[in-house]
PDB file of C-alpha atoms in Angstrom:
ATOM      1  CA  UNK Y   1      15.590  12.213  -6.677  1.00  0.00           C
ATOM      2  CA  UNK Y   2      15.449   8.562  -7.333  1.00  0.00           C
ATOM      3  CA  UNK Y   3      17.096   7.488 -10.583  1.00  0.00           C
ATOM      4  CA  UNK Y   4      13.867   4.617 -11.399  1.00  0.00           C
ATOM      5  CA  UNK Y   5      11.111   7.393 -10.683  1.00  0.00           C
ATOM      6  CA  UNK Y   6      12.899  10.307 -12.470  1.00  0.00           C
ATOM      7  CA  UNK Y   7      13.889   7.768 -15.648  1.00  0.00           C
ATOM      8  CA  UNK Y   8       9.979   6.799 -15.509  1.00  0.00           C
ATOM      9  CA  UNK Y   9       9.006  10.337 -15.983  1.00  0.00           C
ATOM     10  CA  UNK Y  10       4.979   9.010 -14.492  1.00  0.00           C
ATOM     11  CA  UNK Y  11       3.885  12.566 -14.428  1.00  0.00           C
ATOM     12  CA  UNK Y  12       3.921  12.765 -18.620  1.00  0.00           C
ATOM     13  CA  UNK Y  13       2.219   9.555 -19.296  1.00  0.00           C
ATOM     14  CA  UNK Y  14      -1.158   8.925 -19.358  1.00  0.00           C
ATOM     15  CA  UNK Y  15      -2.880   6.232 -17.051  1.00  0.00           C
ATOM     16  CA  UNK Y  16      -3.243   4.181 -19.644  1.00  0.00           C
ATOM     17  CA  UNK Y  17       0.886   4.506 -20.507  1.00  0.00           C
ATOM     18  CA  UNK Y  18       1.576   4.349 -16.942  1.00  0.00           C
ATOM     19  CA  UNK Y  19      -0.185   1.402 -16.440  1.00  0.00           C
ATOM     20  CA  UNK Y  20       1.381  -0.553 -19.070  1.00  0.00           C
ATOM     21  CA  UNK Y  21       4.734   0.429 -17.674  1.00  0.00           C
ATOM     22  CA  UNK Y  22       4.429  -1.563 -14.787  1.00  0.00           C
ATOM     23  CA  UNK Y  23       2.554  -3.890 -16.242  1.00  0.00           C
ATOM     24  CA  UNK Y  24       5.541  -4.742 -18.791  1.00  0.00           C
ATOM     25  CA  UNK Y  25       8.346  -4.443 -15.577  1.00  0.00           C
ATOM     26  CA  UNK Y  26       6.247  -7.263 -14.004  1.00  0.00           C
ATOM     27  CA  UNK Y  27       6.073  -9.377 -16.982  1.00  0.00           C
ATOM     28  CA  UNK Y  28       9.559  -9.310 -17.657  1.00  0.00           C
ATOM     29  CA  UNK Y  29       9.870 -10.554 -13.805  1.00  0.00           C
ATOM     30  CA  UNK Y  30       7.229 -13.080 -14.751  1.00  0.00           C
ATOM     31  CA  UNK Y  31       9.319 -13.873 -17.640  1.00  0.00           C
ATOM     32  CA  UNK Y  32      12.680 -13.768 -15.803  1.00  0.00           C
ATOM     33  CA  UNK Y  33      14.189 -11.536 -17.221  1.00  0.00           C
ATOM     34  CA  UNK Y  34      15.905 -10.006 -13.849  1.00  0.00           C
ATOM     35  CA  UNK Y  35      13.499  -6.516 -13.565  1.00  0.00           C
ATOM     36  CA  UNK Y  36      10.737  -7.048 -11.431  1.00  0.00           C
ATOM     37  CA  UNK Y  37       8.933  -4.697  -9.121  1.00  0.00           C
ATOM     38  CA  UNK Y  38       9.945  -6.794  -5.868  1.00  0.00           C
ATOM     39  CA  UNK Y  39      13.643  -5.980  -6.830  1.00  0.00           C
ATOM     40  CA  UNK Y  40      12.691  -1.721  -6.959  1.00  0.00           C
ATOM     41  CA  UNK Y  41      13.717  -0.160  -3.732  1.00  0.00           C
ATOM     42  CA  UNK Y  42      10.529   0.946  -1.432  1.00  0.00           C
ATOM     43  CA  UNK Y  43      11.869   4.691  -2.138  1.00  0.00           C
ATOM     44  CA  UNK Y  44      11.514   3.844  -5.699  1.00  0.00           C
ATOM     45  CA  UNK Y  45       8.178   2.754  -5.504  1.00  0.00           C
ATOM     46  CA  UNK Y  46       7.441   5.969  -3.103  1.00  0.00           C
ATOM     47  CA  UNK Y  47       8.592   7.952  -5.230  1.00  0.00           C
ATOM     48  CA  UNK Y  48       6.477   6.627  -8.397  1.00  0.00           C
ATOM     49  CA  UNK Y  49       3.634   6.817  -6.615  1.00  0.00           C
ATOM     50  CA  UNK Y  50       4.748  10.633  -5.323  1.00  0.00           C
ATOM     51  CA  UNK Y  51       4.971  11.126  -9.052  1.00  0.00           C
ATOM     52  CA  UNK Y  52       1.521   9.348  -9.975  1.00  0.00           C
ATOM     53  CA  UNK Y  53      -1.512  11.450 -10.657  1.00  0.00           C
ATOM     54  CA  UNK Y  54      -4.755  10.419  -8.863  1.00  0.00           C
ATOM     55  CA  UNK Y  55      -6.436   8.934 -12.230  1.00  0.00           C
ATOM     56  CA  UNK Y  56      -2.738   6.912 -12.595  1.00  0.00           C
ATOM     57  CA  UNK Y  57      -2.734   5.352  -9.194  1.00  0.00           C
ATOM     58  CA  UNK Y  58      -6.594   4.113  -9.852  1.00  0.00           C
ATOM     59  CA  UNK Y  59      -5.957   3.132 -13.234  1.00  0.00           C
ATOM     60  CA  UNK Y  60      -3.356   0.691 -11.383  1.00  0.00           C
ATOM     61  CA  UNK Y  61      -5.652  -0.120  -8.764  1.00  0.00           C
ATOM     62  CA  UNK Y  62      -8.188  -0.927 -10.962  1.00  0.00           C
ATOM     63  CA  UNK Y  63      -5.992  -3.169 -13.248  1.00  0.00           C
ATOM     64  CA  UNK Y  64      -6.232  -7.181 -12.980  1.00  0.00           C
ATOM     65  CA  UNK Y  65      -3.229  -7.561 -13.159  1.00  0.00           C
ATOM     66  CA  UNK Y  66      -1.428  -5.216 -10.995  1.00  0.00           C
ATOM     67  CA  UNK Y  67      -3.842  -4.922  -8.284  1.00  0.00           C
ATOM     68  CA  UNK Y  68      -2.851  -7.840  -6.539  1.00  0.00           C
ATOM     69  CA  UNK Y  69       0.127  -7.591  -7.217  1.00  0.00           C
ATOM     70  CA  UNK Y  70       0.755  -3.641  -5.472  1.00  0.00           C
ATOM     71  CA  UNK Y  71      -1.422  -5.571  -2.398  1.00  0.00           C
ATOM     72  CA  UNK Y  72       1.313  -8.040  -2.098  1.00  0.00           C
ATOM     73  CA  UNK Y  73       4.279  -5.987  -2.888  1.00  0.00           C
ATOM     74  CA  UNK Y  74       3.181  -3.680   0.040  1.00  0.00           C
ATOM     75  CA  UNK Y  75       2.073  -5.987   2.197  1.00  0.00           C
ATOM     76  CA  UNK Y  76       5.030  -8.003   2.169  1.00  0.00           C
ATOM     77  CA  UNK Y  77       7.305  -4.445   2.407  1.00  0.00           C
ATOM     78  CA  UNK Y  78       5.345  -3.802   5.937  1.00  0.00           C
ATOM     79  CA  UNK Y  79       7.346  -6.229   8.105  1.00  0.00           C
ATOM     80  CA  UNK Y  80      10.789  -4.430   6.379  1.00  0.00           C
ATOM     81  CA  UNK Y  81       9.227  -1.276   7.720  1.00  0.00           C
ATOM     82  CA  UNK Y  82       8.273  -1.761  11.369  1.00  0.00           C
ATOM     83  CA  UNK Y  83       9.971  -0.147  14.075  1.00  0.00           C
ATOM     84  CA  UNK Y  84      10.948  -2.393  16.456  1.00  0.00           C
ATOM     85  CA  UNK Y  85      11.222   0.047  19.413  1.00  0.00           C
ATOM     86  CA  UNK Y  86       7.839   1.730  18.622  1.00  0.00           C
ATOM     87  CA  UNK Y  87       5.558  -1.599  18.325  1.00  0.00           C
ATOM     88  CA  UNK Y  88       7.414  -3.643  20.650  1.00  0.00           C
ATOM     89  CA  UNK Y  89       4.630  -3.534  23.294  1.00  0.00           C
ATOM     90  CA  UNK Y  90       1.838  -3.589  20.185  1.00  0.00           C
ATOM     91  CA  UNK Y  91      -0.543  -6.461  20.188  1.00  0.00           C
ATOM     92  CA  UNK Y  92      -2.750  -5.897  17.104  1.00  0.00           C
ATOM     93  CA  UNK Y  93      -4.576  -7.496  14.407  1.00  0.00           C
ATOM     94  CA  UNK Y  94      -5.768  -5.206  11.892  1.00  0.00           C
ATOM     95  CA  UNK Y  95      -8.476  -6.458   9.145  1.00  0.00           C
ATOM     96  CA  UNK Y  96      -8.016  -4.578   5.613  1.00  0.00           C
ATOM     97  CA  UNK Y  97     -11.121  -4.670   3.553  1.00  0.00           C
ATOM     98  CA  UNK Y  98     -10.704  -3.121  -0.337  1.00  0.00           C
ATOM     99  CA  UNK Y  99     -13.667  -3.154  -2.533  1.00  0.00           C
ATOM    100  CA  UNK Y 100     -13.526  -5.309  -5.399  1.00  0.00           C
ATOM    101  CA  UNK Y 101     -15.986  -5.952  -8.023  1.00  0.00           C
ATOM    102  CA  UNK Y 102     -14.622  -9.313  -8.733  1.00  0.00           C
ATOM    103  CA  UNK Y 103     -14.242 -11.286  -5.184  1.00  0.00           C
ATOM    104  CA  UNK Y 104     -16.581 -13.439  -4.341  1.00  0.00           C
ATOM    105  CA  UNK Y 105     -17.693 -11.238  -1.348  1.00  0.00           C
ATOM    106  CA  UNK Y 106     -16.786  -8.343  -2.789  1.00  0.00           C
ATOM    107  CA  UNK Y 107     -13.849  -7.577  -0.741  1.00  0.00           C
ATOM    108  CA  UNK Y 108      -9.779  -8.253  -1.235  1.00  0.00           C
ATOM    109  CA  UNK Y 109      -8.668  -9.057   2.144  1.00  0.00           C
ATOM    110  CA  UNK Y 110      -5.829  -8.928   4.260  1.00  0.00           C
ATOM    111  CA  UNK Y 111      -4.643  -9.433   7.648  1.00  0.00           C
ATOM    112  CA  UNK Y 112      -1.941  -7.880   9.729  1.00  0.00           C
ATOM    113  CA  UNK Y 113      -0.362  -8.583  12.488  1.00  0.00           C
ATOM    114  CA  UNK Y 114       2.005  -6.541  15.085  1.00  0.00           C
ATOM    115  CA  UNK Y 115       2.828  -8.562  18.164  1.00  0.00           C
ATOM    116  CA  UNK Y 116       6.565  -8.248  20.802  1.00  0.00           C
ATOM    117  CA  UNK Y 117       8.141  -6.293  17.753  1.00  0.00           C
ATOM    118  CA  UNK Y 118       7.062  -8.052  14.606  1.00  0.00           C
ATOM    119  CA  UNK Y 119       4.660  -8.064  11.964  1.00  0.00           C
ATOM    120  CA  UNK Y 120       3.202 -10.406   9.846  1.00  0.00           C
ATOM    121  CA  UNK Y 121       0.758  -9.294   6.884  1.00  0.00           C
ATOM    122  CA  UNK Y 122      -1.113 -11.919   4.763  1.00  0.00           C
ATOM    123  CA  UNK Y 123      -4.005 -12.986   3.105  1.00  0.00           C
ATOM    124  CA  UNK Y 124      -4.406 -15.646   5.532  1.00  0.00           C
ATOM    125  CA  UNK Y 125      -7.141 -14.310   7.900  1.00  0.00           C
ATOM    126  CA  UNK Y 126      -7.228 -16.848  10.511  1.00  0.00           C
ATOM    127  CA  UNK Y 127      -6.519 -14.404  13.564  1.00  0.00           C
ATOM    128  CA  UNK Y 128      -9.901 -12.314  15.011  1.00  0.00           C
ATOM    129  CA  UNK Y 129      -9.438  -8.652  14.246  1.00  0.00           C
ATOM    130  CA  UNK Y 130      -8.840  -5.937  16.634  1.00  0.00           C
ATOM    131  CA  UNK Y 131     -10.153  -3.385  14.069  1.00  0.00           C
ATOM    132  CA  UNK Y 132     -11.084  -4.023  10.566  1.00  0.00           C
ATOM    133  CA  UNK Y 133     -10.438  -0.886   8.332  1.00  0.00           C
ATOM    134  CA  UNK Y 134     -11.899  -0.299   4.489  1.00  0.00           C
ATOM    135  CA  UNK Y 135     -10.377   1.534   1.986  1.00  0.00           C
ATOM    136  CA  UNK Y 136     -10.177   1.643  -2.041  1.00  0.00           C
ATOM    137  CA  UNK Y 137      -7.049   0.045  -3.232  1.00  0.00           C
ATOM    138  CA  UNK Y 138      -5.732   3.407  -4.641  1.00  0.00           C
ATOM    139  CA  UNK Y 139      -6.049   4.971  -1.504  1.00  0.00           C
ATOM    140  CA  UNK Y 140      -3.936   2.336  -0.025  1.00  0.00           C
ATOM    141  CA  UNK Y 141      -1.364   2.929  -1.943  1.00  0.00           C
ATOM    142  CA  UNK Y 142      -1.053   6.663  -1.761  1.00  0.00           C
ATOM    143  CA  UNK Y 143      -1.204   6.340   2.215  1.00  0.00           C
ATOM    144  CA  UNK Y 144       1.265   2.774   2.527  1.00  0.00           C
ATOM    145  CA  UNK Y 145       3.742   5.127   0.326  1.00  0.00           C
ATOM    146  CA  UNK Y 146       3.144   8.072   2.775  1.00  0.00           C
ATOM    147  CA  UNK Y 147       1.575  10.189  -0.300  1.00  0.00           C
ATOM    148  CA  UNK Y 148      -1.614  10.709   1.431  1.00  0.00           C
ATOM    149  CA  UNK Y 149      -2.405  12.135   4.619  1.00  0.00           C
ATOM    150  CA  UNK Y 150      -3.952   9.307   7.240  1.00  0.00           C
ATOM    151  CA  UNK Y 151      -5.303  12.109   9.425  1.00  0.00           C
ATOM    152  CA  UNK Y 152      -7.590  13.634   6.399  1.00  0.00           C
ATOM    153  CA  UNK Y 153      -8.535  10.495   5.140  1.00  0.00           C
ATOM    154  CA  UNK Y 154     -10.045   9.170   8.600  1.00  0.00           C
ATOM    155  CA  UNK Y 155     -11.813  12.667   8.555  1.00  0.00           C
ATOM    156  CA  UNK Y 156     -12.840  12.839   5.138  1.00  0.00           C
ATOM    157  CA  UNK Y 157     -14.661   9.199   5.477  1.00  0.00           C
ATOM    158  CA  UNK Y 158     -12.063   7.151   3.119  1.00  0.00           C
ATOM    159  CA  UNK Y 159     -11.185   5.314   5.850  1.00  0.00           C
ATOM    160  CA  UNK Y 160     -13.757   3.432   7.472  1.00  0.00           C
ATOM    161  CA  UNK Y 161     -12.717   1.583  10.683  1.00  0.00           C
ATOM    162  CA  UNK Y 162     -14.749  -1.389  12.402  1.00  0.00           C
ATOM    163  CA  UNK Y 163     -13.769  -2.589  16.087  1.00  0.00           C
ATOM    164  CA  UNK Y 164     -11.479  -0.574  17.990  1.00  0.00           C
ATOM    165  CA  UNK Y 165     -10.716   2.574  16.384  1.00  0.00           C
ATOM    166  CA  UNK Y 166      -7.268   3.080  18.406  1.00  0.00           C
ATOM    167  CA  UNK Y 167      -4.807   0.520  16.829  1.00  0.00           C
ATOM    168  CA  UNK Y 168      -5.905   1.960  13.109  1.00  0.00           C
ATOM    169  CA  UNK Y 169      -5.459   5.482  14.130  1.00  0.00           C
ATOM    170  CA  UNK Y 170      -1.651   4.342  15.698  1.00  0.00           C
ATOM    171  CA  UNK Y 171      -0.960   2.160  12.916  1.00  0.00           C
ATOM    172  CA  UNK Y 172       0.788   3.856  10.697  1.00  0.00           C
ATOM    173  CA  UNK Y 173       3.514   5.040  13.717  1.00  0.00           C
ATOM    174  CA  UNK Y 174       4.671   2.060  13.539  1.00  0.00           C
ATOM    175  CA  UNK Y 175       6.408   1.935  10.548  1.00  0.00           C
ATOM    176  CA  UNK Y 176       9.274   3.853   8.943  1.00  0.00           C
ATOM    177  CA  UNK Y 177       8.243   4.493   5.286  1.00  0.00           C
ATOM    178  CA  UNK Y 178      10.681   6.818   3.053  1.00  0.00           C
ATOM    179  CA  UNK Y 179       9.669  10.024   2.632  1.00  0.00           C
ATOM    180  CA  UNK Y 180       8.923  11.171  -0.705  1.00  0.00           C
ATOM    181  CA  UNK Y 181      12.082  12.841  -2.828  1.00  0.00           C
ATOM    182  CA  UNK Y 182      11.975  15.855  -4.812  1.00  0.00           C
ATOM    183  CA  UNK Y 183       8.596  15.829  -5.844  1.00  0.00           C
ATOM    184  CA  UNK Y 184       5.208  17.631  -4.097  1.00  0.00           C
ATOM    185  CA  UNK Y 185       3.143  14.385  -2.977  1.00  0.00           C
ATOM    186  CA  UNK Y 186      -0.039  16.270  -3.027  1.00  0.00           C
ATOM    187  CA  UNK Y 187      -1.308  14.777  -5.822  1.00  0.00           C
TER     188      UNK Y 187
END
């Protein structure tokens, strides 16, 4: 198992604790102090998240703080994580939509983009969307670590897609996200 998630020990602390973990890891980044979560390995961050209970991961999502900060971190990890050989005849914009009670529209926003191989995700949402999907933050990051099944959450309703329901259904096989060590993700 991964030294960071099994030293962090996530599954004892409350969400409260766990919360103000990461919050103090990114200050001291803030602060430069040489530990920030950019520098954590994606399996680390898999594997925290693998380790997270439900109320942990919201009390994350829900934090100020952190929120944006998880968005980013992730969305900056997706162009590290697409396969090449699998999108290389992709042309997609996907729309992400995440309820927030403190945007002006209500919505955090994001945009990616997979075009001849490459993607691009920002908050920069100049490009019309192929499909726009919705999604609470802290089921984001369950199913951008690969700790939630996408399948069950387009069936359950947690996923709601807009436009062409296709590219978000095939999204996820384009990437190649760490599995998961040592731990049962079913949280």
């Amino acid at each position: 198992m991964n030294g960071f998630a099994r030293a962090l020990a996530v599954e004892k602390l409350t969400p409260e604790q766990f919360v103000q973990v990461l919050a103090t890891l990114h200050m001291l980044g803030a602060a430069g102090a040489g530990i920030e979560l950019s520098a954590l390995t994606t399996q680390s961050l898999v594997d925290v998240v693998a380790r997270s209970s439900r109320e942990q991961v919201k009390a994350l999502a829900e934090h100020p703080v952190l929120r944006p900060v998880f968005l980013d971190e992730i969305f900056r990890r997706m162009s590290e994580h697409l396969h090449p050989d699998r999108a290389r005849h992709v042309d997609v914009v996907v729309s992400w939509r995440f309820p927030s009670p403190t945007s002006e529209d209500g919505y955090d926003r994001y945009q990616t983009v997979i075009e001849d191989g490459l993607c691009v995700s920002s908050t920069d949402l100049t490009r019309t969307p192929d499909t726009t999907i919705t999604l609470s933050v802290d089921d984001f990051i369950r199913m951008a670590t690969g700790n939630a099944a996408v399948a069950t959450m387009f069936v359950t309703g947690k996923v709601k897609v807009k436009g062409e329901y296709a590219p978000a259904v095939r999204l996820s096989s384009y990437f190649n996200v760490p599995k998961p060590t040592g731990t049962d993700s079913t949280h």
